[in-house]
């Protein structure tokens, strides 16, 4: 997903009838999902031994949906403050074999440990319904570390997104105070991608009210 030079800037509550996936309510719903993922991470973390070790939790709901949480350094969660959150929500194209994108995700997760020293705290993939996923990535830094964006496998997953997703919402937010405290996750801006046209349409919305 490319740079923002061609992005259409949207007002806080502006609507685009032809692109309902950009409706502010969709971001609000995504924020609720991300906040629930954060609460689940906090519950899981209370049961972990505090040591500099990776933790991986893979569980399935009664409906068979997967929750996959990976923390490369459990001890780093304790002192994390004012955490940066990135959320990815996309609509997979129907009638396609998406195994390639899932394999790339597994490859990305396998490399998380190398980015713990530069601030990566955790990765959480929640299957909201069959083939409908929301991803949450947490960083203990004010900005996403450039080395994460430039990782070759992560870059390959980004490059493959237009083939597998019809539309994407990419959120950037923050968790004020202690990560393992009680603060809610607040989305500050959302980037939108519509891959139904070429070149892909891009949008950008900054939220002046809580999302």
PDB file of C-alpha atoms in Angstrom:
ATOM      1  CA  UNK A   1       0.000   0.000   0.000  1.00  0.00           C
ATOM      2  CA  UNK A   2       1.707   3.043  -1.263  1.00  0.00           C
ATOM      3  CA  UNK A   3       2.394   6.540   0.005  1.00  0.00           C
ATOM      4  CA  UNK A   4      -0.257   9.168   0.796  1.00  0.00           C
ATOM      5  CA  UNK A   5       0.525  11.614  -2.029  1.00  0.00           C
ATOM      6  CA  UNK A   6      -2.681  10.772  -3.903  1.00  0.00           C
ATOM      7  CA  UNK A   7      -4.901  10.348  -0.842  1.00  0.00           C
ATOM      8  CA  UNK A   8      -8.241  12.147  -0.698  1.00  0.00           C
ATOM      9  CA  UNK A   9      -8.452  13.929   2.659  1.00  0.00           C
ATOM     10  CA  UNK A  10     -11.792  13.426   4.415  1.00  0.00           C
ATOM     11  CA  UNK A  11     -13.389  15.525   7.109  1.00  0.00           C
ATOM     12  CA  UNK A  12     -13.903  14.117  10.596  1.00  0.00           C
ATOM     13  CA  UNK A  13     -17.475  12.964   9.869  1.00  0.00           C
ATOM     14  CA  UNK A  14     -17.525  13.235   6.066  1.00  0.00           C
ATOM     15  CA  UNK A  15     -19.267  10.442   4.156  1.00  0.00           C
ATOM     16  CA  UNK A  16     -18.631   9.045   0.714  1.00  0.00           C
ATOM     17  CA  UNK A  17     -21.846   7.307  -0.450  1.00  0.00           C
ATOM     18  CA  UNK A  18     -19.935   5.393  -3.129  1.00  0.00           C
ATOM     19  CA  UNK A  19     -17.459   4.043  -0.532  1.00  0.00           C
ATOM     20  CA  UNK A  20     -19.440   2.988   2.549  1.00  0.00           C
ATOM     21  CA  UNK A  21     -16.434   1.135   3.972  1.00  0.00           C
ATOM     22  CA  UNK A  22     -15.070   4.600   4.862  1.00  0.00           C
ATOM     23  CA  UNK A  23     -18.089   5.602   6.974  1.00  0.00           C
ATOM     24  CA  UNK A  24     -16.988   6.959  10.380  1.00  0.00           C
ATOM     25  CA  UNK A  25     -19.124   4.272  12.047  1.00  0.00           C
ATOM     26  CA  UNK A  26     -16.922   1.588  10.501  1.00  0.00           C
ATOM     27  CA  UNK A  27     -13.882   3.100  12.197  1.00  0.00           C
ATOM     28  CA  UNK A  28     -15.826   3.339  15.459  1.00  0.00           C
ATOM     29  CA  UNK A  29     -16.709  -0.360  15.169  1.00  0.00           C
ATOM     30  CA  UNK A  30     -13.075  -1.236  14.406  1.00  0.00           C
ATOM     31  CA  UNK A  31     -11.981   0.789  17.444  1.00  0.00           C
ATOM     32  CA  UNK A  32     -14.319  -1.311  19.583  1.00  0.00           C
ATOM     33  CA  UNK A  33     -12.795  -4.506  18.217  1.00  0.00           C
ATOM     34  CA  UNK A  34      -9.254  -3.227  18.831  1.00  0.00           C
ATOM     35  CA  UNK A  35     -10.179  -2.224  22.380  1.00  0.00           C
ATOM     36  CA  UNK A  36     -11.568  -5.710  23.061  1.00  0.00           C
ATOM     37  CA  UNK A  37      -8.363  -7.207  21.701  1.00  0.00           C
ATOM     38  CA  UNK A  38      -6.401  -4.935  24.047  1.00  0.00           C
ATOM     39  CA  UNK A  39      -8.485  -6.068  27.030  1.00  0.00           C
ATOM     40  CA  UNK A  40      -7.904  -9.706  26.099  1.00  0.00           C
ATOM     41  CA  UNK A  41      -4.154  -9.101  25.856  1.00  0.00           C
ATOM     42  CA  UNK A  42      -4.245  -7.571  29.350  1.00  0.00           C
ATOM     43  CA  UNK A  43      -6.124 -10.581  30.747  1.00  0.00           C
ATOM     44  CA  UNK A  44      -3.688 -13.009  29.159  1.00  0.00           C
ATOM     45  CA  UNK A  45      -0.648 -11.035  30.334  1.00  0.00           C
ATOM     46  CA  UNK A  46      -1.719 -11.288  33.984  1.00  0.00           C
ATOM     47  CA  UNK A  47      -1.112 -15.052  33.824  1.00  0.00           C
ATOM     48  CA  UNK A  48       2.363 -14.873  32.307  1.00  0.00           C
ATOM     49  CA  UNK A  49       5.622 -15.212  34.183  1.00  0.00           C
ATOM     50  CA  UNK A  50       7.544 -11.975  33.951  1.00  0.00           C
ATOM     51  CA  UNK A  51      10.647 -12.816  31.964  1.00  0.00           C
ATOM     52  CA  UNK A  52      12.225 -11.792  28.726  1.00  0.00           C
ATOM     53  CA  UNK A  53      10.689 -14.579  26.735  1.00  0.00           C
ATOM     54  CA  UNK A  54       8.315 -14.809  23.812  1.00  0.00           C
ATOM     55  CA  UNK A  55       4.717 -15.799  24.439  1.00  0.00           C
ATOM     56  CA  UNK A  56       2.332 -17.184  21.835  1.00  0.00           C
ATOM     57  CA  UNK A  57      -1.353 -17.820  22.525  1.00  0.00           C
ATOM     58  CA  UNK A  58      -3.516 -19.576  19.932  1.00  0.00           C
ATOM     59  CA  UNK A  59      -7.162 -20.173  20.825  1.00  0.00           C
ATOM     60  CA  UNK A  60     -10.407 -20.768  18.972  1.00  0.00           C
ATOM     61  CA  UNK A  61     -13.894 -19.623  19.825  1.00  0.00           C
ATOM     62  CA  UNK A  62     -16.858 -21.997  19.929  1.00  0.00           C
ATOM     63  CA  UNK A  63     -17.643 -20.859  16.393  1.00  0.00           C
ATOM     64  CA  UNK A  64     -14.165 -21.958  15.308  1.00  0.00           C
ATOM     65  CA  UNK A  65     -12.721 -18.458  14.883  1.00  0.00           C
ATOM     66  CA  UNK A  66      -9.024 -18.079  15.626  1.00  0.00           C
ATOM     67  CA  UNK A  67      -7.401 -15.692  18.106  1.00  0.00           C
ATOM     68  CA  UNK A  68      -3.636 -15.563  17.651  1.00  0.00           C
ATOM     69  CA  UNK A  69      -1.599 -13.406  20.032  1.00  0.00           C
ATOM     70  CA  UNK A  70       2.191 -13.175  19.861  1.00  0.00           C
ATOM     71  CA  UNK A  71       4.354 -11.151  22.273  1.00  0.00           C
ATOM     72  CA  UNK A  72       8.104 -11.358  21.573  1.00  0.00           C
ATOM     73  CA  UNK A  73       9.158 -10.057  25.022  1.00  0.00           C
ATOM     74  CA  UNK A  74       6.626 -10.518  27.825  1.00  0.00           C
ATOM     75  CA  UNK A  75       8.639  -8.390  30.256  1.00  0.00           C
ATOM     76  CA  UNK A  76       8.515  -5.381  27.913  1.00  0.00           C
ATOM     77  CA  UNK A  77       4.754  -5.067  28.457  1.00  0.00           C
ATOM     78  CA  UNK A  78       5.202  -4.081  32.111  1.00  0.00           C
ATOM     79  CA  UNK A  79       6.926  -0.771  31.500  1.00  0.00           C
ATOM     80  CA  UNK A  80       5.262   0.163  28.229  1.00  0.00           C
ATOM     81  CA  UNK A  81       3.704   3.645  28.290  1.00  0.00           C
ATOM     82  CA  UNK A  82       1.837   5.706  25.675  1.00  0.00           C
ATOM     83  CA  UNK A  83       1.791   2.836  23.216  1.00  0.00           C
ATOM     84  CA  UNK A  84       1.256   3.251  19.474  1.00  0.00           C
ATOM     85  CA  UNK A  85      -1.399   0.974  17.982  1.00  0.00           C
ATOM     86  CA  UNK A  86      -1.844  -0.025  14.343  1.00  0.00           C
ATOM     87  CA  UNK A  87      -4.996  -1.794  13.229  1.00  0.00           C
ATOM     88  CA  UNK A  88      -5.652  -3.518   9.902  1.00  0.00           C
ATOM     89  CA  UNK A  89      -9.178  -4.389   8.753  1.00  0.00           C
ATOM     90  CA  UNK A  90      -9.829  -5.636   5.228  1.00  0.00           C
ATOM     91  CA  UNK A  91     -12.559  -7.299   3.196  1.00  0.00           C
ATOM     92  CA  UNK A  92     -11.131 -10.375   1.483  1.00  0.00           C
ATOM     93  CA  UNK A  93     -12.079 -10.857  -2.144  1.00  0.00           C
ATOM     94  CA  UNK A  94     -14.625 -13.694  -2.408  1.00  0.00           C
ATOM     95  CA  UNK A  95     -13.993 -16.847  -4.391  1.00  0.00           C
ATOM     96  CA  UNK A  96     -10.200 -16.738  -4.107  1.00  0.00           C
ATOM     97  CA  UNK A  97      -7.540 -18.922  -2.592  1.00  0.00           C
ATOM     98  CA  UNK A  98      -6.094 -16.773   0.189  1.00  0.00           C
ATOM     99  CA  UNK A  99      -3.572 -19.309   1.444  1.00  0.00           C
ATOM    100  CA  UNK A 100      -0.682 -17.160   0.161  1.00  0.00           C
ATOM    101  CA  UNK A 101      -1.627 -14.198   2.360  1.00  0.00           C
ATOM    102  CA  UNK A 102      -1.987 -16.473   5.406  1.00  0.00           C
ATOM    103  CA  UNK A 103       1.430 -17.967   4.722  1.00  0.00           C
ATOM    104  CA  UNK A 104       2.926 -14.479   4.532  1.00  0.00           C
ATOM    105  CA  UNK A 105       1.290 -13.622   7.851  1.00  0.00           C
ATOM    106  CA  UNK A 106       2.900 -16.683   9.436  1.00  0.00           C
ATOM    107  CA  UNK A 107       6.265 -15.600   8.018  1.00  0.00           C
ATOM    108  CA  UNK A 108       5.802 -12.088   9.444  1.00  0.00           C
ATOM    109  CA  UNK A 109       4.931 -13.486  12.875  1.00  0.00           C
ATOM    110  CA  UNK A 110       8.015 -15.709  12.818  1.00  0.00           C
ATOM    111  CA  UNK A 111      10.159 -12.561  12.463  1.00  0.00           C
ATOM    112  CA  UNK A 112       8.578 -10.501  15.261  1.00  0.00           C
ATOM    113  CA  UNK A 113      11.366 -11.234  17.728  1.00  0.00           C
ATOM    114  CA  UNK A 114      13.925  -9.283  15.740  1.00  0.00           C
ATOM    115  CA  UNK A 115      11.831  -6.106  16.141  1.00  0.00           C
ATOM    116  CA  UNK A 116      11.301  -6.281  19.903  1.00  0.00           C
ATOM    117  CA  UNK A 117      14.533  -4.308  20.519  1.00  0.00           C
ATOM    118  CA  UNK A 118      13.191  -1.389  18.467  1.00  0.00           C
ATOM    119  CA  UNK A 119       9.817  -1.293  20.191  1.00  0.00           C
ATOM    120  CA  UNK A 120       7.481  -3.957  18.815  1.00  0.00           C
ATOM    121  CA  UNK A 121       5.391  -5.198  21.746  1.00  0.00           C
ATOM    122  CA  UNK A 122       2.798  -7.529  20.292  1.00  0.00           C
ATOM    123  CA  UNK A 123       0.789  -8.808  17.357  1.00  0.00           C
ATOM    124  CA  UNK A 124      -2.822  -9.959  17.623  1.00  0.00           C
ATOM    125  CA  UNK A 125      -4.862 -11.446  14.787  1.00  0.00           C
ATOM    126  CA  UNK A 126      -8.535 -11.886  15.671  1.00  0.00           C
ATOM    127  CA  UNK A 127     -10.827 -13.790  13.337  1.00  0.00           C
ATOM    128  CA  UNK A 128     -14.101 -11.886  13.771  1.00  0.00           C
ATOM    129  CA  UNK A 129     -16.050 -14.263  11.515  1.00  0.00           C
ATOM    130  CA  UNK A 130     -14.926 -16.919   9.021  1.00  0.00           C
ATOM    131  CA  UNK A 131     -12.351 -15.248   6.712  1.00  0.00           C
ATOM    132  CA  UNK A 132     -12.898 -11.841   8.388  1.00  0.00           C
ATOM    133  CA  UNK A 133      -9.872 -10.707  10.391  1.00  0.00           C
ATOM    134  CA  UNK A 134      -8.780  -7.697  12.390  1.00  0.00           C
ATOM    135  CA  UNK A 135      -5.099  -7.227  13.196  1.00  0.00           C
ATOM    136  CA  UNK A 136      -3.638  -5.178  16.037  1.00  0.00           C
ATOM    137  CA  UNK A 137       0.082  -4.385  16.269  1.00  0.00           C
ATOM    138  CA  UNK A 138       1.486  -2.547  19.295  1.00  0.00           C
ATOM    139  CA  UNK A 139       4.689  -0.504  19.547  1.00  0.00           C
ATOM    140  CA  UNK A 140       6.256   1.101  22.600  1.00  0.00           C
ATOM    141  CA  UNK A 141       7.493   4.025  20.483  1.00  0.00           C
ATOM    142  CA  UNK A 142       5.823   7.297  19.367  1.00  0.00           C
ATOM    143  CA  UNK A 143       6.161   6.247  15.724  1.00  0.00           C
ATOM    144  CA  UNK A 144       6.158   2.910  13.957  1.00  0.00           C
ATOM    145  CA  UNK A 145       9.846   1.925  13.648  1.00  0.00           C
ATOM    146  CA  UNK A 146      10.988   2.352  10.014  1.00  0.00           C
ATOM    147  CA  UNK A 147      12.772  -0.993  10.109  1.00  0.00           C
ATOM    148  CA  UNK A 148       9.392  -2.687  10.676  1.00  0.00           C
ATOM    149  CA  UNK A 149       7.857  -1.017   7.629  1.00  0.00           C
ATOM    150  CA  UNK A 150      10.895  -1.941   5.553  1.00  0.00           C
ATOM    151  CA  UNK A 151      11.027  -5.590   6.596  1.00  0.00           C
ATOM    152  CA  UNK A 152      11.119  -7.637   3.394  1.00  0.00           C
ATOM    153  CA  UNK A 153       8.412 -10.132   4.405  1.00  0.00           C
ATOM    154  CA  UNK A 154       6.154  -7.411   5.781  1.00  0.00           C
ATOM    155  CA  UNK A 155       6.678  -5.470   2.542  1.00  0.00           C
ATOM    156  CA  UNK A 156       5.731  -8.580   0.542  1.00  0.00           C
ATOM    157  CA  UNK A 157       2.503  -8.910   2.539  1.00  0.00           C
ATOM    158  CA  UNK A 158       1.696  -5.243   1.886  1.00  0.00           C
ATOM    159  CA  UNK A 159       2.394  -5.696  -1.835  1.00  0.00           C
ATOM    160  CA  UNK A 160       0.092  -8.736  -1.955  1.00  0.00           C
ATOM    161  CA  UNK A 161      -2.823  -6.969  -0.272  1.00  0.00           C
ATOM    162  CA  UNK A 162      -4.418  -5.586  -3.489  1.00  0.00           C
ATOM    163  CA  UNK A 163      -4.709  -9.108  -4.900  1.00  0.00           C
ATOM    164  CA  UNK A 164      -6.481 -10.461  -1.833  1.00  0.00           C
ATOM    165  CA  UNK A 165      -8.482  -7.542  -0.420  1.00  0.00           C
ATOM    166  CA  UNK A 166     -11.208  -5.462  -2.016  1.00  0.00           C
ATOM    167  CA  UNK A 167     -10.963  -2.642   0.540  1.00  0.00           C
ATOM    168  CA  UNK A 168      -8.783  -1.946   3.574  1.00  0.00           C
ATOM    169  CA  UNK A 169      -8.917   0.342   6.611  1.00  0.00           C
ATOM    170  CA  UNK A 170      -5.540   0.976   8.236  1.00  0.00           C
ATOM    171  CA  UNK A 171      -5.824   2.672  11.618  1.00  0.00           C
ATOM    172  CA  UNK A 172      -3.264   4.502  13.699  1.00  0.00           C
ATOM    173  CA  UNK A 173      -4.014   5.128  17.349  1.00  0.00           C
ATOM    174  CA  UNK A 174      -2.632   5.383  20.845  1.00  0.00           C
ATOM    175  CA  UNK A 175      -3.063   3.923  24.314  1.00  0.00           C
ATOM    176  CA  UNK A 176      -2.269   6.625  26.867  1.00  0.00           C
ATOM    177  CA  UNK A 177      -0.541   5.707  30.097  1.00  0.00           C
ATOM    178  CA  UNK A 178       0.422   2.175  31.011  1.00  0.00           C
ATOM    179  CA  UNK A 179      -0.278  -0.469  28.393  1.00  0.00           C
ATOM    180  CA  UNK A 180      -1.384  -2.889  31.123  1.00  0.00           C
ATOM    181  CA  UNK A 181      -3.476  -0.225  32.831  1.00  0.00           C
ATOM    182  CA  UNK A 182      -7.083   0.694  32.078  1.00  0.00           C
ATOM    183  CA  UNK A 183      -6.836   3.272  29.279  1.00  0.00           C
ATOM    184  CA  UNK A 184      -8.853   2.730  26.121  1.00  0.00           C
ATOM    185  CA  UNK A 185      -7.357   2.591  22.658  1.00  0.00           C
ATOM    186  CA  UNK A 186      -8.133   5.757  20.690  1.00  0.00           C
ATOM    187  CA  UNK A 187      -7.858   5.916  16.890  1.00  0.00           C
ATOM    188  CA  UNK A 188      -6.320   9.163  15.662  1.00  0.00           C
ATOM    189  CA  UNK A 189      -6.327   8.612  11.914  1.00  0.00           C
ATOM    190  CA  UNK A 190      -7.423   6.097   9.313  1.00  0.00           C
ATOM    191  CA  UNK A 191      -6.064   5.396   5.855  1.00  0.00           C
ATOM    192  CA  UNK A 192      -8.457   3.853   3.355  1.00  0.00           C
ATOM    193  CA  UNK A 193      -7.652   1.773   0.284  1.00  0.00           C
ATOM    194  CA  UNK A 194     -10.115   0.734  -2.425  1.00  0.00           C
ATOM    195  CA  UNK A 195      -8.477  -1.819  -4.698  1.00  0.00           C
ATOM    196  CA  UNK A 196     -11.507  -2.050  -6.961  1.00  0.00           C
ATOM    197  CA  UNK A 197      -9.916   0.485  -9.288  1.00  0.00           C
ATOM    198  CA  UNK A 198      -6.435   1.023 -10.659  1.00  0.00           C
ATOM    199  CA  UNK A 199      -4.596   2.884  -9.441  1.00  0.00           C
ATOM    200  CA  UNK A 200      -6.148   2.150  -6.067  1.00  0.00           C
ATOM    201  CA  UNK A 201      -8.168   4.936  -4.472  1.00  0.00           C
ATOM    202  CA  UNK A 202      -6.714   6.166  -1.185  1.00  0.00           C
ATOM    203  CA  UNK A 203      -8.309   8.227   1.541  1.00  0.00           C
ATOM    204  CA  UNK A 204      -7.090   9.750   4.791  1.00  0.00           C
ATOM    205  CA  UNK A 205      -9.155  10.877   7.758  1.00  0.00           C
ATOM    206  CA  UNK A 206      -7.889  12.517  10.956  1.00  0.00           C
ATOM    207  CA  UNK A 207     -10.271  12.272  13.882  1.00  0.00           C
ATOM    208  CA  UNK A 208     -10.684  15.346  16.045  1.00  0.00           C
ATOM    209  CA  UNK A 209     -13.195  13.493  18.225  1.00  0.00           C
ATOM    210  CA  UNK A 210     -12.716  10.116  19.859  1.00  0.00           C
ATOM    211  CA  UNK A 211     -12.879   7.135  17.496  1.00  0.00           C
TER     212      UNK A 211
END
